[in-house]
Amino acid sequence: MKTLGVHETLELHELLTFKSLCLTKSSTMSALVQDEELKNLLTQDAAQTKNHLQTLQQFVPRREQ
């Protein structure tokens, strides 16, 4: 696997942070809403966001120890 540049690593961390926030918001709101259709949409969004996070984490550079 090729290494990422510094700016690419920064962009990746920004995306991970944003997606984590989206997951938190969708999960929290799905527990609070009354409307079943909206609850289903939020639950689906949370599931998709988990998949996105797992995919993005594959690109995080690992530090050699």
PDB file of N, CA and C in Angstrom:
ATOM      1  N   MET A   1       0.841  -1.184   0.000  1.00  0.00           N
ATOM      2  CA  MET A   1       0.000   0.000   0.000  1.00  0.00           C
ATOM      3  C   MET A   1       0.879   1.238   0.000  1.00  0.00           C
ATOM      4  N   LYS A   2       0.532   2.174  -0.831  1.00  0.00           N
ATOM      5  CA  LYS A   2       1.275   3.433  -0.888  1.00  0.00           C
ATOM      6  C   LYS A   2       0.990   4.254   0.356  1.00  0.00           C
ATOM      7  N   THR A   3       1.954   5.082   0.731  1.00  0.00           N
ATOM      8  CA  THR A   3       1.737   5.948   1.882  1.00  0.00           C
ATOM      9  C   THR A   3       1.015   7.211   1.435  1.00  0.00           C
ATOM     10  N   LEU A   4       0.276   7.772   2.351  1.00  0.00           N
ATOM     11  CA  LEU A   4      -0.468   8.997   2.079  1.00  0.00           C
ATOM     12  C   LEU A   4       0.413  10.201   2.377  1.00  0.00           C
ATOM     13  N   GLY A   5       0.161  11.278   1.671  1.00  0.00           N
ATOM     14  CA  GLY A   5       0.829  12.526   1.972  1.00  0.00           C
ATOM     15  C   GLY A   5       0.237  13.127   3.238  1.00  0.00           C
ATOM     16  N   VAL A   6       0.921  14.116   3.770  1.00  0.00           N
ATOM     17  CA  VAL A   6       0.472  14.753   5.007  1.00  0.00           C
ATOM     18  C   VAL A   6      -0.919  15.352   4.819  1.00  0.00           C
ATOM     19  N   HIS A   7      -1.138  16.048   3.702  1.00  0.00           N
ATOM     20  CA  HIS A   7      -2.448  16.667   3.477  1.00  0.00           C
ATOM     21  C   HIS A   7      -3.539  15.620   3.301  1.00  0.00           C
ATOM     22  N   GLU A   8      -3.198  14.479   2.696  1.00  0.00           N
ATOM     23  CA  GLU A   8      -4.185  13.412   2.527  1.00  0.00           C
ATOM     24  C   GLU A   8      -4.543  12.779   3.873  1.00  0.00           C
ATOM     25  N   THR A   9      -3.553  12.619   4.714  1.00  0.00           N
ATOM     26  CA  THR A   9      -3.797  12.079   6.050  1.00  0.00           C
ATOM     27  C   THR A   9      -4.688  13.017   6.848  1.00  0.00           C
ATOM     28  N   LEU A  10      -4.439  14.321   6.733  1.00  0.00           N
ATOM     29  CA  LEU A  10      -5.273  15.312   7.414  1.00  0.00           C
ATOM     30  C   LEU A  10      -6.713  15.254   6.908  1.00  0.00           C
ATOM     31  N   GLU A  11      -6.879  15.183   5.604  1.00  0.00           N
ATOM     32  CA  GLU A  11      -8.216  15.097   5.010  1.00  0.00           C
ATOM     33  C   GLU A  11      -8.930  13.835   5.498  1.00  0.00           C
ATOM     34  N   LEU A  12      -8.213  12.733   5.568  1.00  0.00           N
ATOM     35  CA  LEU A  12      -8.792  11.477   6.031  1.00  0.00           C
ATOM     36  C   LEU A  12      -9.256  11.598   7.478  1.00  0.00           C
ATOM     37  N   HIS A  13      -8.447  12.206   8.317  1.00  0.00           N
ATOM     38  CA  HIS A  13      -8.852  12.397   9.706  1.00  0.00           C
ATOM     39  C   HIS A  13     -10.059  13.329   9.828  1.00  0.00           C
ATOM     40  N   GLU A  14     -10.129  14.336   8.980  1.00  0.00           N
ATOM     41  CA  GLU A  14     -11.300  15.218   8.979  1.00  0.00           C
ATOM     42  C   GLU A  14     -12.558  14.447   8.582  1.00  0.00           C
ATOM     43  N   LEU A  15     -12.449  13.598   7.570  1.00  0.00           N
ATOM     44  CA  LEU A  15     -13.589  12.780   7.148  1.00  0.00           C
ATOM     45  C   LEU A  15     -14.022  11.824   8.251  1.00  0.00           C
ATOM     46  N   LEU A  16     -13.060  11.198   8.907  1.00  0.00           N
ATOM     47  CA  LEU A  16     -13.382  10.283  10.001  1.00  0.00           C
ATOM     48  C   LEU A  16     -14.081  11.009  11.146  1.00  0.00           C
ATOM     49  N   THR A  17     -13.608  12.200  11.458  1.00  0.00           N
ATOM     50  CA  THR A  17     -14.224  12.987  12.520  1.00  0.00           C
ATOM     51  C   THR A  17     -15.656  13.363  12.151  1.00  0.00           C
ATOM     52  N   PHE A  18     -15.845  13.813  10.914  1.00  0.00           N
ATOM     53  CA  PHE A  18     -17.174  14.193  10.452  1.00  0.00           C
ATOM     54  C   PHE A  18     -18.130  13.005  10.464  1.00  0.00           C
ATOM     55  N   LYS A  19     -17.678  11.863   9.954  1.00  0.00           N
ATOM     56  CA  LYS A  19     -18.528  10.677   9.904  1.00  0.00           C
ATOM     57  C   LYS A  19     -18.852  10.181  11.313  1.00  0.00           C
ATOM     58  N   SER A  20     -17.910  10.289  12.232  1.00  0.00           N
ATOM     59  CA  SER A  20     -18.170   9.894  13.621  1.00  0.00           C
ATOM     60  C   SER A  20     -19.247  10.774  14.235  1.00  0.00           C
ATOM     61  N   LEU A  21     -19.177  12.059  13.954  1.00  0.00           N
ATOM     62  CA  LEU A  21     -20.195  12.983  14.441  1.00  0.00           C
ATOM     63  C   LEU A  21     -21.559  12.652  13.841  1.00  0.00           C
ATOM     64  N   CYS A  22     -21.590  12.341  12.563  1.00  0.00           N
ATOM     65  CA  CYS A  22     -22.851  11.963  11.904  1.00  0.00           C
ATOM     66  C   CYS A  22     -23.442  10.711  12.542  1.00  0.00           C
ATOM     67  N   LEU A  23     -22.593   9.736  12.834  1.00  0.00           N
ATOM     68  CA  LEU A  23     -23.063   8.503  13.465  1.00  0.00           C
ATOM     69  C   LEU A  23     -23.651   8.787  14.842  1.00  0.00           C
ATOM     70  N   THR A  24     -22.970   9.604  15.604  1.00  0.00           N
ATOM     71  CA  THR A  24     -23.459   9.956  16.938  1.00  0.00           C
ATOM     72  C   THR A  24     -24.811  10.653  16.855  1.00  0.00           C
ATOM     73  N   LYS A  25     -24.922  11.596  15.923  1.00  0.00           N
ATOM     74  CA  LYS A  25     -26.168  12.347  15.785  1.00  0.00           C
ATOM     75  C   LYS A  25     -27.323  11.448  15.331  1.00  0.00           C
ATOM     76  N   SER A  26     -27.082  10.601  14.341  1.00  0.00           N
ATOM     77  CA  SER A  26     -28.138   9.704  13.850  1.00  0.00           C
ATOM     78  C   SER A  26     -28.580   8.730  14.933  1.00  0.00           C
ATOM     79  N   SER A  27     -27.621   8.180  15.651  1.00  0.00           N
ATOM     80  CA  SER A  27     -27.951   7.226  16.714  1.00  0.00           C
ATOM     81  C   SER A  27     -28.735   7.889  17.831  1.00  0.00           C
ATOM     82  N   THR A  28     -28.307   9.067  18.228  1.00  0.00           N
ATOM     83  CA  THR A  28     -28.986   9.775  19.312  1.00  0.00           C
ATOM     84  C   THR A  28     -30.389  10.193  18.901  1.00  0.00           C
ATOM     85  N   MET A  29     -30.506  10.758  17.728  1.00  0.00           N
ATOM     86  CA  MET A  29     -31.814  11.237  17.281  1.00  0.00           C
ATOM     87  C   MET A  29     -32.793  10.107  17.032  1.00  0.00           C
ATOM     88  N   SER A  30     -32.310   8.958  16.554  1.00  0.00           N
ATOM     89  CA  SER A  30     -33.241   7.841  16.294  1.00  0.00           C
ATOM     90  C   SER A  30     -33.895   7.355  17.581  1.00  0.00           C
ATOM     91  N   ALA A  31     -33.211   7.531  18.697  1.00  0.00           N
ATOM     92  CA  ALA A  31     -33.795   7.133  19.983  1.00  0.00           C
ATOM     93  C   ALA A  31     -34.825   8.146  20.476  1.00  0.00           C
ATOM     94  N   LEU A  32     -34.776   9.359  19.955  1.00  0.00           N
ATOM     95  CA  LEU A  32     -35.658  10.422  20.438  1.00  0.00           C
ATOM     96  C   LEU A  32     -36.899  10.668  19.590  1.00  0.00           C
ATOM     97  N   VAL A  33     -36.842  10.313  18.307  1.00  0.00           N
ATOM     98  CA  VAL A  33     -37.957  10.654  17.420  1.00  0.00           C
ATOM     99  C   VAL A  33     -39.156   9.734  17.639  1.00  0.00           C
ATOM    100  N   GLN A  34     -40.326  10.268  17.363  1.00  0.00           N
ATOM    101  CA  GLN A  34     -41.577   9.533  17.507  1.00  0.00           C
ATOM    102  C   GLN A  34     -42.017   8.883  16.194  1.00  0.00           C
ATOM    103  N   ASP A  35     -41.757   9.547  15.092  1.00  0.00           N
ATOM    104  CA  ASP A  35     -42.195   9.086  13.783  1.00  0.00           C
ATOM    105  C   ASP A  35     -41.393   7.853  13.346  1.00  0.00           C
ATOM    106  N   GLU A  36     -42.082   6.768  13.035  1.00  0.00           N
ATOM    107  CA  GLU A  36     -41.416   5.508  12.688  1.00  0.00           C
ATOM    108  C   GLU A  36     -40.617   5.597  11.386  1.00  0.00           C
ATOM    109  N   GLU A  37     -41.151   6.325  10.417  1.00  0.00           N
ATOM    110  CA  GLU A  37     -40.450   6.458   9.138  1.00  0.00           C
ATOM    111  C   GLU A  37     -39.127   7.201   9.323  1.00  0.00           C
ATOM    112  N   LEU A  38     -39.174   8.268  10.095  1.00  0.00           N
ATOM    113  CA  LEU A  38     -37.955   9.021  10.372  1.00  0.00           C
ATOM    114  C   LEU A  38     -36.977   8.182  11.194  1.00  0.00           C
ATOM    115  N   LYS A  39     -37.507   7.432  12.144  1.00  0.00           N
ATOM    116  CA  LYS A  39     -36.660   6.558  12.966  1.00  0.00           C
ATOM    117  C   LYS A  39     -35.944   5.529  12.087  1.00  0.00           C
ATOM    118  N   ASN A  40     -36.675   4.956  11.117  1.00  0.00           N
ATOM    119  CA  ASN A  40     -36.076   3.986  10.197  1.00  0.00           C
ATOM    120  C   ASN A  40     -34.992   4.626   9.339  1.00  0.00           C
ATOM    121  N   LEU A  41     -35.242   5.837   8.870  1.00  0.00           N
ATOM    122  CA  LEU A  41     -34.234   6.544   8.070  1.00  0.00           C
ATOM    123  C   LEU A  41     -32.960   6.800   8.880  1.00  0.00           C
ATOM    124  N   LEU A  42     -33.133   7.221  10.108  1.00  0.00           N
ATOM    125  CA  LEU A  42     -31.978   7.494  10.965  1.00  0.00           C
ATOM    126  C   LEU A  42     -31.213   6.214  11.295  1.00  0.00           C
ATOM    127  N   THR A  43     -31.927   5.127  11.494  1.00  0.00           N
ATOM    128  CA  THR A  43     -31.281   3.840  11.770  1.00  0.00           C
ATOM    129  C   THR A  43     -30.500   3.363  10.551  1.00  0.00           C
ATOM    130  N   GLN A  44     -31.079   3.514   9.370  1.00  0.00           N
ATOM    131  CA  GLN A  44     -30.379   3.147   8.134  1.00  0.00           C
ATOM    132  C   GLN A  44     -29.141   4.018   7.931  1.00  0.00           C
ATOM    133  N   ASP A  45     -29.280   5.302   8.205  1.00  0.00           N
ATOM    134  CA  ASP A  45     -28.150   6.219   8.079  1.00  0.00           C
ATOM    135  C   ASP A  45     -27.026   5.814   9.023  1.00  0.00           C
ATOM    136  N   ALA A  46     -27.365   5.444  10.253  1.00  0.00           N
ATOM    137  CA  ALA A  46     -26.352   5.026  11.220  1.00  0.00           C
ATOM    138  C   ALA A  46     -25.629   3.768  10.739  1.00  0.00           C
ATOM    139  N   ALA A  47     -26.362   2.823  10.189  1.00  0.00           N
ATOM    140  CA  ALA A  47     -25.749   1.589   9.689  1.00  0.00           C
ATOM    141  C   ALA A  47     -24.804   1.874   8.516  1.00  0.00           C
ATOM    142  N   GLN A  48     -25.238   2.728   7.590  1.00  0.00           N
ATOM    143  CA  GLN A  48     -24.399   3.082   6.450  1.00  0.00           C
ATOM    144  C   GLN A  48     -23.154   3.844   6.899  1.00  0.00           C
ATOM    145  N   THR A  49     -23.326   4.711   7.858  1.00  0.00           N
ATOM    146  CA  THR A  49     -22.198   5.492   8.357  1.00  0.00           C
ATOM    147  C   THR A  49     -21.170   4.597   9.038  1.00  0.00           C
ATOM    148  N   LYS A  50     -21.625   3.568   9.755  1.00  0.00           N
ATOM    149  CA  LYS A  50     -20.693   2.602  10.357  1.00  0.00           C
ATOM    150  C   LYS A  50     -19.860   1.936   9.272  1.00  0.00           C
ATOM    151  N   ASN A  51     -20.514   1.549   8.178  1.00  0.00           N
ATOM    152  CA  ASN A  51     -19.793   0.933   7.061  1.00  0.00           C
ATOM    153  C   ASN A  51     -18.786   1.906   6.453  1.00  0.00           C
ATOM    154  N   HIS A  52     -19.186   3.153   6.308  1.00  0.00           N
ATOM    155  CA  HIS A  52     -18.279   4.166   5.757  1.00  0.00           C
ATOM    156  C   HIS A  52     -17.052   4.343   6.649  1.00  0.00           C
ATOM    157  N   LEU A  53     -17.287   4.381   7.958  1.00  0.00           N
ATOM    158  CA  LEU A  53     -16.173   4.537   8.903  1.00  0.00           C
ATOM    159  C   LEU A  53     -15.206   3.358   8.815  1.00  0.00           C
ATOM    160  N   GLN A  54     -15.738   2.152   8.725  1.00  0.00           N
ATOM    161  CA  GLN A  54     -14.875   0.975   8.607  1.00  0.00           C
ATOM    162  C   GLN A  54     -14.047   1.024   7.327  1.00  0.00           C
ATOM    163  N   THR A  55     -14.664   1.464   6.245  1.00  0.00           N
ATOM    164  CA  THR A  55     -13.949   1.574   4.981  1.00  0.00           C
ATOM    165  C   THR A  55     -12.851   2.628   5.064  1.00  0.00           C
ATOM    166  N   LEU A  56     -13.180   3.784   5.613  1.00  0.00           N
ATOM    167  CA  LEU A  56     -12.196   4.863   5.728  1.00  0.00           C
ATOM    168  C   LEU A  56     -11.035   4.486   6.650  1.00  0.00           C
ATOM    169  N   GLN A  57     -11.315   3.729   7.706  1.00  0.00           N
ATOM    170  CA  GLN A  57     -10.268   3.358   8.653  1.00  0.00           C
ATOM    171  C   GLN A  57      -9.205   2.472   8.027  1.00  0.00           C
ATOM    172  N   GLN A  58      -9.532   1.810   6.937  1.00  0.00           N
ATOM    173  CA  GLN A  58      -8.539   0.988   6.241  1.00  0.00           C
ATOM    174  C   GLN A  58      -7.402   1.833   5.670  1.00  0.00           C
ATOM    175  N   PHE A  59      -7.675   3.099   5.449  1.00  0.00           N
ATOM    176  CA  PHE A  59      -6.688   3.988   4.845  1.00  0.00           C
ATOM    177  C   PHE A  59      -5.849   4.770   5.864  1.00  0.00           C
ATOM    178  N   VAL A  60      -6.188   4.636   7.144  1.00  0.00           N
ATOM    179  CA  VAL A  60      -5.430   5.344   8.172  1.00  0.00           C
ATOM    180  C   VAL A  60      -4.034   4.756   8.236  1.00  0.00           C
ATOM    181  N   PRO A  61      -3.016   5.606   8.090  1.00  0.00           N
ATOM    182  CA  PRO A  61      -1.642   5.083   8.153  1.00  0.00           C
ATOM    183  C   PRO A  61      -1.337   4.521   9.542  1.00  0.00           C
ATOM    184  N   ARG A  62      -0.706   3.373   9.576  1.00  0.00           N
ATOM    185  CA  ARG A  62      -0.307   2.748  10.836  1.00  0.00           C
ATOM    186  C   ARG A  62       1.135   3.123  11.128  1.00  0.00           C
ATOM    187  N   ARG A  63       1.369   3.545  12.367  1.00  0.00           N
ATOM    188  CA  ARG A  63       2.731   3.892  12.764  1.00  0.00           C
ATOM    189  C   ARG A  63       3.494   2.637  13.114  1.00  0.00           C
ATOM    190  N   GLU A  64       4.710   2.562  12.654  1.00  0.00           N
ATOM    191  CA  GLU A  64       5.590   1.444  13.002  1.00  0.00           C
ATOM    192  C   GLU A  64       6.140   1.687  14.377  1.00  0.00           C
ATOM    193  N   GLN A  65       6.182   0.652  15.207  1.00  0.00           N
ATOM    194  CA  GLN A  65       6.694   0.825  16.569  1.00  0.00           C
ATOM    195  C   GLN A  65       8.010   0.147  16.746  1.00  0.00           C
TER     196      GLN A  65
END
